[in-house]
């Protein structure tokens, strides 16, 4: 699970600090290949584990864990959020200096709305076959994947069998509170934003996310190949996209 050896250092003049926030079911482990490649080029990264399996944890708790992981980082950071973590990273930028927010395969939250309410306004955002987790809850009511095949179809469709099974073995249940809880801010931070979409993403389709980026923020999304988990399947492309934001 180590990224490629290509030298990306010429793509950015500055050494930077990155904060990686994972999406539903995952953990900081999913950023391993990206973090290793960035480290080889002199960049520092942290990737906390959100309490996604805690039924009592919502946006405030996710934010607290993320800010805690940033305690020893000085100055501005690039904060990267995948999927569900798009609801966390703007809250970080409201509370401390941030150089840039990067959304990967992520629908941005809307002030005054729950995540379910916000994503419900966008047609064709998710392949219906990727939503089987909505009906596959554990005894605590948390979202789980019914089997490996369902998770692979939704999140790892372009990964090797080995990588997909490795990731699936690390998944945790995802509590539902972040989907149903009102996003806890009435403002949006005034910081630069990059949207990264993936051409074959079944959880957050590139077309709808591209429209959201243009409509809400007036920016063009950066498109990568592959599905919902480019940090696993195309880490070199993720690194290249991230470093390009530094220049």
PDB file of C-alpha atoms in Angstrom:
ATOM      1  CA  UNK A   1       0.000   0.000   0.000  1.00  0.00           C
ATOM      2  CA  UNK A   2       2.881   2.386  -0.778  1.00  0.00           C
ATOM      3  CA  UNK A   3       2.590   5.086  -3.415  1.00  0.00           C
ATOM      4  CA  UNK A   4       4.788   5.299  -6.508  1.00  0.00           C
ATOM      5  CA  UNK A   5       8.320   6.618  -6.605  1.00  0.00           C
ATOM      6  CA  UNK A   6       7.868   9.508  -9.025  1.00  0.00           C
ATOM      7  CA  UNK A   7       9.450  12.773  -7.854  1.00  0.00           C
ATOM      8  CA  UNK A   8       6.690  15.338  -7.287  1.00  0.00           C
ATOM      9  CA  UNK A   9       8.882  17.942  -5.561  1.00  0.00           C
ATOM     10  CA  UNK A  10       9.061  20.210  -8.612  1.00  0.00           C
ATOM     11  CA  UNK A  11       5.268  20.668  -8.527  1.00  0.00           C
ATOM     12  CA  UNK A  12       5.277  22.836  -5.416  1.00  0.00           C
ATOM     13  CA  UNK A  13       7.754  25.322  -4.014  1.00  0.00           C
ATOM     14  CA  UNK A  14       6.706  25.074  -0.386  1.00  0.00           C
ATOM     15  CA  UNK A  15       6.863  22.375   2.240  1.00  0.00           C
ATOM     16  CA  UNK A  16       3.388  22.073   3.671  1.00  0.00           C
ATOM     17  CA  UNK A  17       1.400  20.452   6.444  1.00  0.00           C
ATOM     18  CA  UNK A  18      -1.622  18.375   5.482  1.00  0.00           C
ATOM     19  CA  UNK A  19      -4.506  17.198   7.653  1.00  0.00           C
ATOM     20  CA  UNK A  20      -6.370  14.234   6.193  1.00  0.00           C
ATOM     21  CA  UNK A  21      -9.898  13.504   7.408  1.00  0.00           C
ATOM     22  CA  UNK A  22     -11.405  10.198   6.339  1.00  0.00           C
ATOM     23  CA  UNK A  23     -14.957   9.470   5.315  1.00  0.00           C
ATOM     24  CA  UNK A  24     -17.566   7.064   6.620  1.00  0.00           C
ATOM     25  CA  UNK A  25     -16.478   3.590   7.816  1.00  0.00           C
ATOM     26  CA  UNK A  26     -12.786   4.332   7.314  1.00  0.00           C
ATOM     27  CA  UNK A  27      -9.913   5.539   9.496  1.00  0.00           C
ATOM     28  CA  UNK A  28      -6.655   7.412   9.177  1.00  0.00           C
ATOM     29  CA  UNK A  29      -5.152   4.210   7.733  1.00  0.00           C
ATOM     30  CA  UNK A  30      -6.790   4.843   4.355  1.00  0.00           C
ATOM     31  CA  UNK A  31      -4.433   7.782   3.662  1.00  0.00           C
ATOM     32  CA  UNK A  32      -1.268   5.703   4.229  1.00  0.00           C
ATOM     33  CA  UNK A  33       0.034   5.672   0.648  1.00  0.00           C
ATOM     34  CA  UNK A  34      -0.666   9.378   0.103  1.00  0.00           C
ATOM     35  CA  UNK A  35       1.020  10.352   3.380  1.00  0.00           C
ATOM     36  CA  UNK A  36       4.107   8.269   2.610  1.00  0.00           C
ATOM     37  CA  UNK A  37       4.513   9.864  -0.810  1.00  0.00           C
ATOM     38  CA  UNK A  38       4.065  13.351   0.579  1.00  0.00           C
ATOM     39  CA  UNK A  39       6.646  12.617   3.281  1.00  0.00           C
ATOM     40  CA  UNK A  40       9.186  11.613   0.638  1.00  0.00           C
ATOM     41  CA  UNK A  41       8.755  15.094  -0.792  1.00  0.00           C
ATOM     42  CA  UNK A  42       9.181  16.857   2.543  1.00  0.00           C
ATOM     43  CA  UNK A  43       5.555  17.414   3.514  1.00  0.00           C
ATOM     44  CA  UNK A  44       4.138  16.662   6.957  1.00  0.00           C
ATOM     45  CA  UNK A  45       0.737  15.004   7.452  1.00  0.00           C
ATOM     46  CA  UNK A  46      -1.614  13.866  10.192  1.00  0.00           C
ATOM     47  CA  UNK A  47      -4.648  11.618   9.744  1.00  0.00           C
ATOM     48  CA  UNK A  48      -6.796  11.125  12.853  1.00  0.00           C
ATOM     49  CA  UNK A  49      -9.350   8.386  13.396  1.00  0.00           C
ATOM     50  CA  UNK A  50     -12.809   9.909  13.713  1.00  0.00           C
ATOM     51  CA  UNK A  51     -15.205   8.294  16.218  1.00  0.00           C
ATOM     52  CA  UNK A  52     -17.420   7.119  13.379  1.00  0.00           C
ATOM     53  CA  UNK A  53     -18.535   3.987  15.250  1.00  0.00           C
ATOM     54  CA  UNK A  54     -19.716   5.992  18.284  1.00  0.00           C
ATOM     55  CA  UNK A  55     -23.484   6.426  18.081  1.00  0.00           C
ATOM     56  CA  UNK A  56     -23.282   9.538  20.288  1.00  0.00           C
ATOM     57  CA  UNK A  57     -20.655  11.294  18.142  1.00  0.00           C
ATOM     58  CA  UNK A  58     -21.675  13.997  15.693  1.00  0.00           C
ATOM     59  CA  UNK A  59     -20.038  16.947  13.947  1.00  0.00           C
ATOM     60  CA  UNK A  60     -18.755  18.538  17.164  1.00  0.00           C
ATOM     61  CA  UNK A  61     -17.040  15.348  18.264  1.00  0.00           C
ATOM     62  CA  UNK A  62     -15.550  14.777  14.815  1.00  0.00           C
ATOM     63  CA  UNK A  63     -14.249  18.338  14.863  1.00  0.00           C
ATOM     64  CA  UNK A  64     -12.736  17.958  18.333  1.00  0.00           C
ATOM     65  CA  UNK A  65     -10.786  14.863  17.284  1.00  0.00           C
ATOM     66  CA  UNK A  66      -9.519  16.591  14.149  1.00  0.00           C
ATOM     67  CA  UNK A  67      -8.439  19.739  15.991  1.00  0.00           C
ATOM     68  CA  UNK A  68      -6.743  17.604  18.635  1.00  0.00           C
ATOM     69  CA  UNK A  69      -4.615  15.943  15.964  1.00  0.00           C
ATOM     70  CA  UNK A  70      -3.530  19.403  14.805  1.00  0.00           C
ATOM     71  CA  UNK A  71      -2.316  20.638  18.199  1.00  0.00           C
ATOM     72  CA  UNK A  72       1.387  20.431  17.337  1.00  0.00           C
ATOM     73  CA  UNK A  73       1.083  21.868  13.824  1.00  0.00           C
ATOM     74  CA  UNK A  74       2.054  25.518  13.562  1.00  0.00           C
ATOM     75  CA  UNK A  75       0.814  27.887  10.894  1.00  0.00           C
ATOM     76  CA  UNK A  76      -1.624  27.277   8.096  1.00  0.00           C
ATOM     77  CA  UNK A  77      -2.490  23.793   6.899  1.00  0.00           C
ATOM     78  CA  UNK A  78      -4.123  22.183   3.905  1.00  0.00           C
ATOM     79  CA  UNK A  79      -7.145  20.261   5.203  1.00  0.00           C
ATOM     80  CA  UNK A  80      -8.319  17.391   3.025  1.00  0.00           C
ATOM     81  CA  UNK A  81     -11.673  15.695   3.535  1.00  0.00           C
ATOM     82  CA  UNK A  82     -12.997  12.608   1.817  1.00  0.00           C
ATOM     83  CA  UNK A  83     -16.711  11.981   1.358  1.00  0.00           C
ATOM     84  CA  UNK A  84     -18.479  12.412   4.735  1.00  0.00           C
ATOM     85  CA  UNK A  85     -15.496  14.416   6.029  1.00  0.00           C
ATOM     86  CA  UNK A  86     -16.609  17.277   3.823  1.00  0.00           C
ATOM     87  CA  UNK A  87     -18.791  18.204   6.776  1.00  0.00           C
ATOM     88  CA  UNK A  88     -15.793  18.383   9.104  1.00  0.00           C
ATOM     89  CA  UNK A  89     -13.188  20.362   7.219  1.00  0.00           C
ATOM     90  CA  UNK A  90     -15.082  23.687   6.900  1.00  0.00           C
ATOM     91  CA  UNK A  91     -15.586  23.620  10.688  1.00  0.00           C
ATOM     92  CA  UNK A  92     -11.818  23.329  11.083  1.00  0.00           C
ATOM     93  CA  UNK A  93     -11.311  26.403   8.910  1.00  0.00           C
ATOM     94  CA  UNK A  94     -13.748  28.405  11.027  1.00  0.00           C
ATOM     95  CA  UNK A  95     -11.663  27.748  14.140  1.00  0.00           C
ATOM     96  CA  UNK A  96      -8.046  28.010  13.017  1.00  0.00           C
ATOM     97  CA  UNK A  97      -5.935  29.277  10.101  1.00  0.00           C
ATOM     98  CA  UNK A  98      -6.242  27.072   7.040  1.00  0.00           C
ATOM     99  CA  UNK A  99      -4.379  27.495   3.775  1.00  0.00           C
ATOM    100  CA  UNK A 100      -6.878  25.554   1.668  1.00  0.00           C
ATOM    101  CA  UNK A 101      -9.764  23.099   1.938  1.00  0.00           C
ATOM    102  CA  UNK A 102      -9.718  20.117  -0.415  1.00  0.00           C
ATOM    103  CA  UNK A 103     -12.877  18.068  -0.908  1.00  0.00           C
ATOM    104  CA  UNK A 104     -12.410  14.597  -2.442  1.00  0.00           C
ATOM    105  CA  UNK A 105     -15.547  12.843  -3.656  1.00  0.00           C
ATOM    106  CA  UNK A 106     -17.471  14.932  -1.168  1.00  0.00           C
ATOM    107  CA  UNK A 107     -20.728  16.851  -1.099  1.00  0.00           C
ATOM    108  CA  UNK A 108     -20.194  20.067   0.909  1.00  0.00           C
ATOM    109  CA  UNK A 109     -22.527  20.713   3.841  1.00  0.00           C
ATOM    110  CA  UNK A 110     -25.050  23.523   3.774  1.00  0.00           C
ATOM    111  CA  UNK A 111     -25.687  25.830   6.745  1.00  0.00           C
ATOM    112  CA  UNK A 112     -29.001  25.104   8.374  1.00  0.00           C
ATOM    113  CA  UNK A 113     -29.422  21.654   6.840  1.00  0.00           C
ATOM    114  CA  UNK A 114     -28.599  18.086   7.755  1.00  0.00           C
ATOM    115  CA  UNK A 115     -26.358  16.172   5.404  1.00  0.00           C
ATOM    116  CA  UNK A 116     -29.248  13.992   4.286  1.00  0.00           C
ATOM    117  CA  UNK A 117     -31.311  17.105   3.499  1.00  0.00           C
ATOM    118  CA  UNK A 118     -28.456  18.679   1.532  1.00  0.00           C
ATOM    119  CA  UNK A 119     -27.583  15.668  -0.593  1.00  0.00           C
ATOM    120  CA  UNK A 120     -31.257  14.962  -1.187  1.00  0.00           C
ATOM    121  CA  UNK A 121     -31.464  18.096  -3.338  1.00  0.00           C
ATOM    122  CA  UNK A 122     -28.949  16.826  -5.911  1.00  0.00           C
ATOM    123  CA  UNK A 123     -30.168  14.340  -8.510  1.00  0.00           C
ATOM    124  CA  UNK A 124     -28.060  11.359  -9.610  1.00  0.00           C
ATOM    125  CA  UNK A 125     -25.450  11.947  -6.915  1.00  0.00           C
ATOM    126  CA  UNK A 126     -25.200   8.289  -5.887  1.00  0.00           C
ATOM    127  CA  UNK A 127     -25.666   5.052  -7.800  1.00  0.00           C
ATOM    128  CA  UNK A 128     -28.718   3.402  -6.177  1.00  0.00           C
ATOM    129  CA  UNK A 129     -26.832   0.088  -5.982  1.00  0.00           C
ATOM    130  CA  UNK A 130     -24.232   1.800  -3.789  1.00  0.00           C
ATOM    131  CA  UNK A 131     -26.843   2.692  -1.169  1.00  0.00           C
ATOM    132  CA  UNK A 132     -27.418  -0.811   0.190  1.00  0.00           C
ATOM    133  CA  UNK A 133     -25.800   0.235   3.476  1.00  0.00           C
ATOM    134  CA  UNK A 134     -28.918   2.281   4.239  1.00  0.00           C
ATOM    135  CA  UNK A 135     -30.796  -0.969   4.829  1.00  0.00           C
ATOM    136  CA  UNK A 136     -27.937  -2.888   6.470  1.00  0.00           C
ATOM    137  CA  UNK A 137     -27.727  -1.663  10.048  1.00  0.00           C
ATOM    138  CA  UNK A 138     -26.163  -3.421  13.016  1.00  0.00           C
ATOM    139  CA  UNK A 139     -27.928  -3.876  16.416  1.00  0.00           C
ATOM    140  CA  UNK A 140     -26.872  -0.331  17.400  1.00  0.00           C
ATOM    141  CA  UNK A 141     -28.468   1.132  14.296  1.00  0.00           C
ATOM    142  CA  UNK A 142     -25.130   1.936  12.635  1.00  0.00           C
ATOM    143  CA  UNK A 143     -24.641   1.684   8.889  1.00  0.00           C
ATOM    144  CA  UNK A 144     -22.645  -1.387   7.839  1.00  0.00           C
ATOM    145  CA  UNK A 145     -21.884  -3.114   4.555  1.00  0.00           C
ATOM    146  CA  UNK A 146     -23.722  -6.424   4.138  1.00  0.00           C
ATOM    147  CA  UNK A 147     -20.761  -8.068   2.402  1.00  0.00           C
ATOM    148  CA  UNK A 148     -17.472  -7.422   0.622  1.00  0.00           C
ATOM    149  CA  UNK A 149     -19.055  -7.362  -2.827  1.00  0.00           C
ATOM    150  CA  UNK A 150     -21.401  -4.514  -1.883  1.00  0.00           C
ATOM    151  CA  UNK A 151     -18.596  -2.420  -0.413  1.00  0.00           C
ATOM    152  CA  UNK A 152     -16.350  -3.038  -3.377  1.00  0.00           C
ATOM    153  CA  UNK A 153     -19.062  -2.054  -5.859  1.00  0.00           C
ATOM    154  CA  UNK A 154     -19.649   1.233  -4.050  1.00  0.00           C
ATOM    155  CA  UNK A 155     -16.177   2.296  -2.960  1.00  0.00           C
ATOM    156  CA  UNK A 156     -13.420   0.147  -4.497  1.00  0.00           C
ATOM    157  CA  UNK A 157     -14.647  -0.645  -8.001  1.00  0.00           C
ATOM    158  CA  UNK A 158     -11.307   0.311  -9.576  1.00  0.00           C
ATOM    159  CA  UNK A 159      -9.057  -1.195  -6.890  1.00  0.00           C
ATOM    160  CA  UNK A 160      -7.304  -4.522  -7.094  1.00  0.00           C
ATOM    161  CA  UNK A 161      -8.944  -7.403  -5.266  1.00  0.00           C
ATOM    162  CA  UNK A 162      -6.091  -7.378  -2.744  1.00  0.00           C
ATOM    163  CA  UNK A 163      -6.394  -3.656  -1.995  1.00  0.00           C
ATOM    164  CA  UNK A 164     -10.178  -3.818  -1.794  1.00  0.00           C
ATOM    165  CA  UNK A 165     -10.127  -6.725   0.657  1.00  0.00           C
ATOM    166  CA  UNK A 166      -7.447  -5.021   2.749  1.00  0.00           C
ATOM    167  CA  UNK A 167      -9.594  -1.917   3.026  1.00  0.00           C
ATOM    168  CA  UNK A 168     -12.795  -3.864   3.678  1.00  0.00           C
ATOM    169  CA  UNK A 169     -11.112  -5.687   6.570  1.00  0.00           C
ATOM    170  CA  UNK A 170     -10.392  -2.328   8.230  1.00  0.00           C
ATOM    171  CA  UNK A 171     -13.870  -0.812   7.936  1.00  0.00           C
ATOM    172  CA  UNK A 172     -15.872   0.094  11.045  1.00  0.00           C
ATOM    173  CA  UNK A 173     -19.610   0.626  11.485  1.00  0.00           C
ATOM    174  CA  UNK A 174     -20.709   4.176  10.694  1.00  0.00           C
ATOM    175  CA  UNK A 175     -23.094   5.777  13.177  1.00  0.00           C
ATOM    176  CA  UNK A 176     -25.964   7.736  11.641  1.00  0.00           C
ATOM    177  CA  UNK A 177     -25.824  10.965  13.652  1.00  0.00           C
ATOM    178  CA  UNK A 178     -23.680  12.928  11.127  1.00  0.00           C
ATOM    179  CA  UNK A 179     -26.289  12.225   8.451  1.00  0.00           C
ATOM    180  CA  UNK A 180     -29.265  13.383  10.516  1.00  0.00           C
ATOM    181  CA  UNK A 181     -27.747  16.155  12.642  1.00  0.00           C
ATOM    182  CA  UNK A 182     -27.994  19.766  11.486  1.00  0.00           C
ATOM    183  CA  UNK A 183     -24.596  21.045  10.340  1.00  0.00           C
ATOM    184  CA  UNK A 184     -23.449  23.196  13.296  1.00  0.00           C
ATOM    185  CA  UNK A 185     -22.504  26.453  11.598  1.00  0.00           C
ATOM    186  CA  UNK A 186     -24.425  29.317  10.023  1.00  0.00           C
ATOM    187  CA  UNK A 187     -21.369  30.597   8.135  1.00  0.00           C
ATOM    188  CA  UNK A 188     -18.955  29.275   5.531  1.00  0.00           C
ATOM    189  CA  UNK A 189     -15.214  29.942   6.013  1.00  0.00           C
ATOM    190  CA  UNK A 190     -13.538  32.382   3.650  1.00  0.00           C
ATOM    191  CA  UNK A 191     -10.663  30.175   2.476  1.00  0.00           C
ATOM    192  CA  UNK A 192      -9.581  28.816  -0.928  1.00  0.00           C
ATOM    193  CA  UNK A 193     -11.285  25.575  -1.967  1.00  0.00           C
ATOM    194  CA  UNK A 194     -10.360  22.738  -4.296  1.00  0.00           C
ATOM    195  CA  UNK A 195     -12.869  20.108  -5.378  1.00  0.00           C
ATOM    196  CA  UNK A 196     -11.524  16.763  -6.571  1.00  0.00           C
ATOM    197  CA  UNK A 197     -14.014  14.446  -8.242  1.00  0.00           C
ATOM    198  CA  UNK A 198     -13.465  10.959  -9.636  1.00  0.00           C
ATOM    199  CA  UNK A 199     -14.709   9.957 -13.060  1.00  0.00           C
ATOM    200  CA  UNK A 200     -16.187   6.594 -12.028  1.00  0.00           C
ATOM    201  CA  UNK A 201     -17.276   7.450  -8.484  1.00  0.00           C
ATOM    202  CA  UNK A 202     -20.478   5.608  -7.553  1.00  0.00           C
ATOM    203  CA  UNK A 203     -20.934   7.261  -4.148  1.00  0.00           C
ATOM    204  CA  UNK A 204     -20.440  10.861  -5.243  1.00  0.00           C
ATOM    205  CA  UNK A 205     -20.797  11.105  -9.006  1.00  0.00           C
ATOM    206  CA  UNK A 206     -18.429  13.471 -10.772  1.00  0.00           C
ATOM    207  CA  UNK A 207     -21.124  15.332 -12.722  1.00  0.00           C
ATOM    208  CA  UNK A 208     -23.302  16.377  -9.785  1.00  0.00           C
ATOM    209  CA  UNK A 209     -20.296  17.279  -7.632  1.00  0.00           C
ATOM    210  CA  UNK A 210     -18.856  19.329 -10.474  1.00  0.00           C
ATOM    211  CA  UNK A 211     -22.160  21.230 -10.713  1.00  0.00           C
ATOM    212  CA  UNK A 212     -22.167  21.867  -6.966  1.00  0.00           C
ATOM    213  CA  UNK A 213     -18.618  23.217  -7.056  1.00  0.00           C
ATOM    214  CA  UNK A 214     -19.517  25.624  -9.847  1.00  0.00           C
ATOM    215  CA  UNK A 215     -22.901  26.674  -8.463  1.00  0.00           C
ATOM    216  CA  UNK A 216     -21.905  27.239  -4.859  1.00  0.00           C
ATOM    217  CA  UNK A 217     -18.268  28.299  -5.128  1.00  0.00           C
ATOM    218  CA  UNK A 218     -17.737  29.341  -8.729  1.00  0.00           C
ATOM    219  CA  UNK A 219     -14.858  26.912  -9.254  1.00  0.00           C
ATOM    220  CA  UNK A 220     -14.098  24.111 -11.673  1.00  0.00           C
ATOM    221  CA  UNK A 221     -13.503  20.715 -10.109  1.00  0.00           C
ATOM    222  CA  UNK A 222     -10.324  18.726 -10.698  1.00  0.00           C
ATOM    223  CA  UNK A 223     -11.158  15.296 -12.114  1.00  0.00           C
ATOM    224  CA  UNK A 224      -9.164  12.139 -11.420  1.00  0.00           C
ATOM    225  CA  UNK A 225      -9.639   8.682 -12.875  1.00  0.00           C
ATOM    226  CA  UNK A 226     -11.318   5.896 -10.951  1.00  0.00           C
ATOM    227  CA  UNK A 227     -13.868   5.482  -8.222  1.00  0.00           C
ATOM    228  CA  UNK A 228     -14.620   6.654  -4.702  1.00  0.00           C
ATOM    229  CA  UNK A 229     -11.288   5.736  -3.083  1.00  0.00           C
ATOM    230  CA  UNK A 230      -8.449   7.327  -5.088  1.00  0.00           C
ATOM    231  CA  UNK A 231      -6.186   7.390  -2.014  1.00  0.00           C
ATOM    232  CA  UNK A 232      -6.101   3.575  -2.239  1.00  0.00           C
ATOM    233  CA  UNK A 233      -6.232   2.996  -5.985  1.00  0.00           C
ATOM    234  CA  UNK A 234      -4.511   6.089  -7.421  1.00  0.00           C
ATOM    235  CA  UNK A 235      -2.433   7.631  -4.609  1.00  0.00           C
ATOM    236  CA  UNK A 236       0.089   9.171  -7.005  1.00  0.00           C
ATOM    237  CA  UNK A 237      -2.666  11.124  -8.737  1.00  0.00           C
ATOM    238  CA  UNK A 238      -3.979  12.356  -5.386  1.00  0.00           C
ATOM    239  CA  UNK A 239      -0.486  13.499  -4.385  1.00  0.00           C
ATOM    240  CA  UNK A 240       0.001  15.299  -7.678  1.00  0.00           C
ATOM    241  CA  UNK A 241      -3.355  17.077  -7.291  1.00  0.00           C
ATOM    242  CA  UNK A 242      -2.618  18.089  -3.700  1.00  0.00           C
ATOM    243  CA  UNK A 243       0.862  19.420  -4.404  1.00  0.00           C
ATOM    244  CA  UNK A 244      -0.450  21.397  -7.359  1.00  0.00           C
ATOM    245  CA  UNK A 245      -2.620  23.382  -4.918  1.00  0.00           C
ATOM    246  CA  UNK A 246       0.501  24.711  -3.169  1.00  0.00           C
ATOM    247  CA  UNK A 247       1.886  26.763  -6.049  1.00  0.00           C
TER     248      UNK A 247
END
